[in-house]
Amino acid sequence: MPACVPTRTENPSDYSPSTRVRPSRRPPPGGDGHRPRFRNSGADLSASITVFLIAVPMSLGLAVAIGAPLEAGLLAAAVGGIVAGLLGGSALQVSGPSAGLTVVTAGLIQDYGWRTTCAITVGAGLLQLVLGSLRTARSALAVSPAIVHGTLAGIGVAIVLAQLHIVLGGTPQSSAVANALALPGQFARVAPAAPLIGLLTIAVLVLWPRIPGRAGRALRRIPAALASVAAATALAAVAAPGIARVDLPSWKAHALPELPHGPVLGLLGAVFTVMLVASLESLLSAMAVDKLTADRPGDTGRRADLDRELRGQGIANTVSGLLGGLPVSGGAVRGTANVRAGATGRTSTVLHGVWMLLAAGLLVGVLEWMPLAALAALVMVVGLQMVSYAHIRNVHRHREFPAYGATVAGVVGFGVLEGVTVGIAVAVGTALHRLTRTRITLHDDSGTHRLRARGQLTFLAVPRLSRTLGQIPPGANAVVELDGSFMDHAAYETLQHWQEAHVAQGGTVDVTGRTGRTASRIVEPTSAAHTCCRPWTPWRNHHCDDRALDSAGTGGPASVAGPPDSGPPDSGPPGSDSDPAPRSGPGSALPSTTSRSAAPRTAVHPATTPEKTMPHATTPIAHEPHSPAVQDGTSATASAPPVTPAPSVTPIAPVTPAASAASAASQRPGSRQLASGLSSFQRDTAPLVRDELARLAREGQQPSQLFLTCADSRLVTSMITSSGPGDLFTVRNVGNFVPLPGAEASDDSVAAAIEYAVDILRVESITVCGHSGCGAMTALLNDPPDAPSTPTGTSTSTSSAASTPLRRWLRHGQPSLDRMLSRHHSWARISGRMPADAVEQLCLTNVIQQLEHLRAHESVARRLAEGTLELHGMYFHVGEAQAYLLTDSHELDGVFAQVAPA
């Protein structure tokens, strides 16, 4: 048994759903999902050299751009590689001096001097360490992407304006505006040598990755940054020996930090600004590295621990500041190069820092040959890359360009902190404008006055609403169509009072929502216990208002429980982390869209009063308080079969969007929901999918995957897998079981579906998907199917329950239970943590066991031997909406790795 497998309980009976599996007290895993072990592979060694060759000219160039001692750039790169590489939460991110901090640090040096700037760096690092310990990394990313990318773009513009002066042979000014205003004079007195060196550097940077042919593939092994600076250095040595070059002072004269001097508020603002920019750039870079890593073949979707990354960056900044180095942050340029060079772990990052430290002590003579114009051109290109056209197009598509443009202008014109403040103010103003923008129109439709309100109805829209309502003549027929998701109390009272007055004058008022169905009255906004509407559930979509109107029309409460097939809000299986869907939100109830004669609906929980809702229900299995009938939506029929009415023959008419609301209201609640859902499909969805379904009807189904999962109503396979019609061949049953061929009470329906999918449809893969809080797994733990029979003289309810179809079906889960309790198998687990409880442990084990059963089917075994079929194990945590994939389905004892966003 592997050493990482926890010790089992000695008595299997002590293993109950309430038994918690205590997490390991060992250190948390690294950002790659594994423990931070260092395996010195050839790929990591070569990647570290590649990143080192990029970081040397980059660090010197940033130090030149900032106006700091040049050795401070090398020292910051070494500290970032070693300290942040060891302690950070992203295994492949490479930290060091970054372009994002260039403008901020340059301003600090001009205002406070170099030694005070080092002390500010220490303070920023300590603040990062505190925020990382408070686990605020994800909250920092809640800032609008338009503001974040606008900040980086503004810094990039400022970098370009400053470095252009050095490329032209001059000296940059103190601010971006001053640099822009001084450019005409700089062009008038340009020196020829420096611009030529700068142009050569830029040309090599741009063209180096585009060299064609076999020679290009060989040359591209050398980083473009190193090749450009080397070419410029060689040309300067021959053609311009007197050009300004790197001047590295002796380490004996290296300056260390001092106690800061200056106004306290100014120093605190400086610490906060350095912390903000360094943190945002590091976290964004870590997520970018995650995406690049996920795209590599064979990657298991490992993700960075952002809180740990923030703590690691804080420690690195503290150390760098204490040693007299530049501020440190994660860099997208170095991290991208590290991933593309084939790095597999932290070794490449740490080695890159070691090489930087050796270069700072041993390669001073070589580094002093580099011309400053070449380094300035290199940093200028990096600044241009920070103004990303892809980001501009993205924020424009999401209508957030005003915030982006305001942030860029604020950063360039006033500074980083001021620019972020301006961007946040514009983003808030834009959001408020969209919230208050409501279009209210009125037109006469053959004698019927139709008022349409599009958008949110708040108190700000009440004056326009009142003016428009006043234009409807007294006694006229009026239709009020409300198309929005929110109405506050002021708008409700305005509509309600107008309706009462209009009806008293002999007029009629029909209120409709976005569905077009008519209501008799306006329903008051209800409490937060009443939002069941979800856009992905057509069965329940737009039925929240039905229940509110039913209650209002009969004098009942304004909010009632959900439909008869749902439990109370606090229901849920033991150990389930899934939160019940809330029934409503404040102000979520628009005027109701049900018909006037809708019958009131009463919700009864199936487990509390089964005799009232299902008179012929059988006895629940062993009287369990949390039986699968409560937790798995489709398994309720096993313990409470519905009453079958007498056969009748009724003509079936096509469902149309114009189906009469009166006829729907005369039906029972379930029938009315079905008819309403079908009508919504015909109106909204059918026109969009008709062409695709017609194609599938002509060509036949050609699914690529057999998806075998539980019948639980909370699992929406198309939503989880982002699939559409014709993609998945789905088999669902209670507990996602795959009965062994020839087993007792074997179910041929599952075997038939497997054979049909594998041999006839020729699917390429089969996925077995389990989920958290599975009712079948809970039932297996509470009362295993192979438990001893009831002793003589006791009640026969248990033995009667044992003969039910559900009870017999659960016997197919006995091998999974035996496997979990066996000492001969390691526990299935989720990468980075132990199972939350016994239910989750059995859910994970059941997926692996059913994969083993799949291999026993002849058709599956044959295709696996041919190499034309793949098996996948999957676990879906309902409460977290998080999917986990079995890292290696060939191993019977596997680890489920978290699936990262693409």
XYZ file of N, CA and C in Angstrom, residues 738-840:
309
model
N -22.815 0.089 -13.275
C -22.609 -0.734 -14.479
C -22.606 -2.180 -13.999
N -23.745 -2.866 -14.058
C -23.789 -4.249 -13.560
C -22.811 -5.141 -14.313
N -22.181 -6.047 -13.585
C -21.286 -7.009 -14.217
C -22.074 -7.957 -15.110
N -21.519 -8.351 -16.251
C -22.227 -9.313 -17.112
C -22.465 -10.624 -16.356
N -23.702 -11.093 -16.386
C -24.039 -12.360 -15.755
C -24.220 -12.287 -14.264
N -24.183 -11.087 -13.657
C -24.354 -10.974 -12.216
C -25.796 -11.245 -11.840
N -25.988 -11.580 -10.569
C -27.331 -11.831 -10.074
C -28.156 -10.559 -10.205
N -29.401 -10.732 -10.646
C -30.308 -9.605 -10.869
C -29.682 -8.588 -11.817
N -28.969 -9.102 -12.823
C -28.310 -8.206 -13.775
C -29.352 -7.436 -14.572
N -29.014 -6.188 -14.904
C -29.905 -5.329 -15.663
C -29.382 -5.235 -17.095
N -30.131 -5.821 -18.033
C -29.663 -5.849 -19.420
C -29.788 -4.499 -20.097
N -30.559 -3.567 -19.532
C -30.718 -2.279 -20.216
C -29.396 -1.517 -20.271
N -28.609 -1.568 -19.196
C -27.321 -0.881 -19.202
C -26.354 -1.579 -20.148
N -26.315 -2.906 -20.093
C -25.422 -3.658 -20.981
C -25.805 -3.442 -22.435
N -27.112 -3.384 -22.717
C -27.557 -3.157 -24.094
C -27.127 -1.777 -24.582
N -27.245 -0.767 -23.720
C -26.817 0.575 -24.113
C -25.318 0.614 -24.368
N -24.537 -0.083 -23.535
C -23.084 -0.117 -23.734
C -22.743 -0.790 -25.058
N -23.377 -1.924 -25.327
C -23.100 -2.634 -26.578
C -23.491 -1.797 -27.785
N -24.641 -1.138 -27.701
C -25.105 -0.307 -28.824
C -24.145 0.860 -29.067
N -23.706 1.504 -27.979
C -22.819 2.657 -28.128
C -21.448 2.252 -28.646
N -20.927 1.111 -28.155
C -19.561 0.717 -28.497
C -19.481 0.066 -29.866
N -20.427 -0.855 -30.171
C -20.336 -1.633 -31.402
C -21.044 -0.986 -32.587
N -22.126 -0.275 -32.350
C -22.907 0.291 -33.450
C -22.599 1.767 -33.643
N -22.687 2.549 -32.582
C -22.391 3.968 -32.713
C -20.892 4.244 -32.771
N -20.078 3.298 -32.313
C -18.615 3.408 -32.352
C -18.148 4.674 -31.626
N -18.607 4.863 -30.402
C -18.154 6.007 -29.618
C -16.658 5.861 -29.347
N -16.010 6.996 -29.126
C -14.569 7.006 -28.913
C -14.189 6.917 -27.442
N -15.113 7.225 -26.554
C -14.791 7.194 -25.128
C -16.049 6.911 -24.328
N -15.838 6.418 -23.122
C -16.923 6.183 -22.171
C -16.530 6.875 -20.871
N -17.434 7.663 -20.332
C -17.202 8.370 -19.082
C -18.204 7.896 -18.041
N -17.697 7.513 -16.882
C -18.543 7.206 -15.724
C -18.446 8.389 -14.773
N -19.576 9.016 -14.490
C -19.608 10.241 -13.707
C -20.387 10.027 -12.414
N -19.726 10.200 -11.276
C -20.396 10.231 -9.983
C -20.546 11.666 -9.510
N -21.185 11.842 -8.379
C -21.430 13.199 -7.896
C -21.515 13.213 -6.380
N -21.371 14.393 -5.813
C -21.420 14.558 -4.363
C -22.847 14.383 -3.856
N -22.965 13.907 -2.620
C -24.268 13.771 -1.990
C -25.178 12.777 -2.671
N -24.633 11.716 -3.244
C -25.446 10.741 -3.979
C -26.327 9.960 -2.989
N -27.618 9.919 -3.252
C -28.535 9.215 -2.371
C -28.305 7.722 -2.356
N -27.916 7.151 -3.501
C -27.659 5.716 -3.550
C -26.479 5.344 -2.662
N -25.426 6.186 -2.683
C -24.266 5.904 -1.831
C -24.626 6.041 -0.349
N -25.461 7.019 -0.028
C -25.906 7.179 1.358
C -26.687 5.964 1.821
N -27.583 5.447 0.948
C -28.357 4.266 1.304
C -27.459 3.048 1.491
N -26.424 2.926 0.642
C -25.498 1.803 0.781
C -24.771 1.851 2.122
N -24.382 3.043 2.556
C -23.679 3.156 3.825
C -24.606 2.938 5.020
N -25.822 3.456 4.929
C -26.746 3.336 6.058
C -27.246 1.910 6.255
N -27.523 1.211 5.156
C -28.102 -0.130 5.255
C -27.655 -0.932 4.046
N -26.467 -1.550 4.088
C -25.963 -2.281 2.922
C -26.950 -3.350 2.471
N -27.038 -3.624 1.162
C -27.984 -4.625 0.656
C -27.735 -6.015 1.213
N -26.497 -6.354 1.519
C -26.178 -7.691 2.025
C -26.233 -7.776 3.540
N -26.917 -6.800 4.211
C -27.031 -6.835 5.666
C -27.865 -8.033 6.084
N -27.668 -8.531 7.324
C -28.426 -9.704 7.772
C -29.923 -9.455 7.717
N -30.660 -10.527 7.459
C -32.111 -10.422 7.352
C -32.718 -10.141 8.716
N -33.991 -9.735 8.697
C -34.692 -9.353 9.928
C -34.912 -10.579 10.803
N -34.611 -10.545 12.127
C -34.822 -11.689 13.008
C -36.308 -12.001 13.138
N -36.544 -13.249 13.516
C -37.926 -13.697 13.669
C -38.592 -12.931 14.796
N -39.823 -12.551 14.554
C -40.593 -11.865 15.554
C -40.537 -10.367 15.464
N -39.691 -9.826 14.595
C -39.628 -8.378 14.443
C -40.535 -7.950 13.312
N -40.569 -6.631 13.133
C -41.449 -6.099 12.090
C -40.996 -6.559 10.723
N -41.902 -6.728 9.834
C -41.597 -7.187 8.471
C -41.389 -6.037 7.517
N -41.360 -4.816 8.050
C -41.220 -3.685 7.127
C -39.876 -3.707 6.427
N -38.814 -4.072 7.159
C -37.497 -4.097 6.533
C -37.396 -5.173 5.480
N -37.863 -6.373 5.780
C -37.805 -7.442 4.790
C -38.678 -7.120 3.609
N -39.787 -6.412 3.854
C -40.627 -6.012 2.721
C -39.908 -5.005 1.845
N -39.207 -4.065 2.513
C -38.472 -3.068 1.734
C -37.353 -3.698 0.932
N -36.770 -4.798 1.494
C -35.647 -5.431 0.799
C -36.064 -6.044 -0.522
N -37.358 -6.271 -0.718
C -37.810 -6.890 -1.955
C -38.216 -5.863 -2.998
N -38.067 -4.592 -2.720
C -38.474 -3.580 -3.691
C -37.466 -3.521 -4.838
N -37.875 -3.021 -5.997
C -36.920 -2.890 -7.125
C -35.717 -2.026 -6.781
N -35.935 -0.934 -6.044
C -34.808 -0.083 -5.678
C -33.809 -0.833 -4.810
N -34.320 -1.617 -3.863
C -33.446 -2.377 -2.975
C -32.617 -3.395 -3.756
N -33.275 -4.066 -4.696
C -32.532 -5.046 -5.503
C -31.500 -4.361 -6.394
N -31.852 -3.170 -6.903
C -30.913 -2.459 -7.775
C -29.666 -2.032 -7.011
N -29.839 -1.632 -5.757
C -28.698 -1.166 -4.973
C -27.680 -2.261 -4.704
N -28.054 -3.531 -4.936
C -27.071 -4.608 -4.772
C -25.890 -4.458 -5.723
N -26.101 -3.751 -6.843
C -24.996 -3.542 -7.787
C -23.939 -2.600 -7.203
N -24.260 -1.905 -6.119
C -23.273 -1.052 -5.469
C -22.486 -1.743 -4.381
N -22.816 -3.018 -4.082
C -22.110 -3.731 -3.029
C -20.609 -3.874 -3.324
N -20.192 -4.162 -4.587
C -18.740 -4.241 -4.852
C -18.015 -2.931 -4.538
N -18.658 -1.800 -4.782
C -18.028 -0.515 -4.458
C -17.858 -0.363 -2.958
N -18.878 -0.753 -2.194
C -18.786 -0.670 -0.739
C -17.699 -1.610 -0.213
N -17.646 -2.838 -0.773
C -16.611 -3.776 -0.361
C -15.215 -3.248 -0.681
N -15.091 -2.602 -1.830
C -13.784 -2.073 -2.233
C -13.329 -0.971 -1.272
N -14.251 -0.118 -0.865
C -13.890 0.970 0.026
C -13.462 0.454 1.395
N -14.121 -0.601 1.875
C -13.817 -1.141 3.190
C -12.664 -2.134 3.176
N -12.213 -2.502 1.981
C -11.139 -3.486 1.873
C -9.797 -2.855 2.232
N -8.929 -3.632 2.802
C -7.577 -3.180 3.117
C -6.608 -3.443 1.977
N -7.093 -4.016 0.878
C -6.220 -4.373 -0.246
C -6.240 -3.314 -1.343
N -7.003 -2.251 -1.165
C -7.071 -1.193 -2.167
C -6.803 0.140 -1.496
N -6.051 0.988 -2.193
C -5.856 2.344 -1.701
C -7.146 3.135 -1.891
N -7.324 4.127 -1.071
C -8.510 4.968 -1.191
C -8.407 5.865 -2.420
N -9.498 5.911 -3.170
C -9.612 6.939 -4.204
C -9.745 8.287 -3.508
N -9.177 9.323 -4.094
C -9.165 10.613 -3.427
C -9.072 11.728 -4.457
N -9.327 12.920 -3.980
C -9.212 14.121 -4.797
C -7.827 14.722 -4.579
N -7.204 15.169 -5.651
C -5.856 15.722 -5.562
C -5.842 16.914 -4.614
N -4.936 16.873 -3.645
C -4.751 17.994 -2.748
C -5.561 17.935 -1.474
N -6.488 17.025 -1.341
C -7.255 16.935 -0.103
C -7.827 15.536 0.028
N -8.239 15.185 1.244
C -8.882 13.921 1.505
C -10.393 14.085 1.323
N -11.127 12.984 1.133
C -12.587 13.087 0.996
C -13.215 13.750 2.204
N -14.302 14.494 1.957
C -14.947 15.244 3.033
C -15.594 14.323 4.050
N -16.163 13.202 3.601
C -16.835 12.282 4.510
C -16.944 10.925 3.828
N -17.630 10.009 4.496
C -17.742 8.650 3.977
C -18.540 8.611 2.684
N -19.545 9.490 2.559
C -20.356 9.498 1.330
C -19.486 9.869 0.133
N -18.683 10.909 0.274
C -17.824 11.310 -0.834
C -16.785 10.229 -1.132
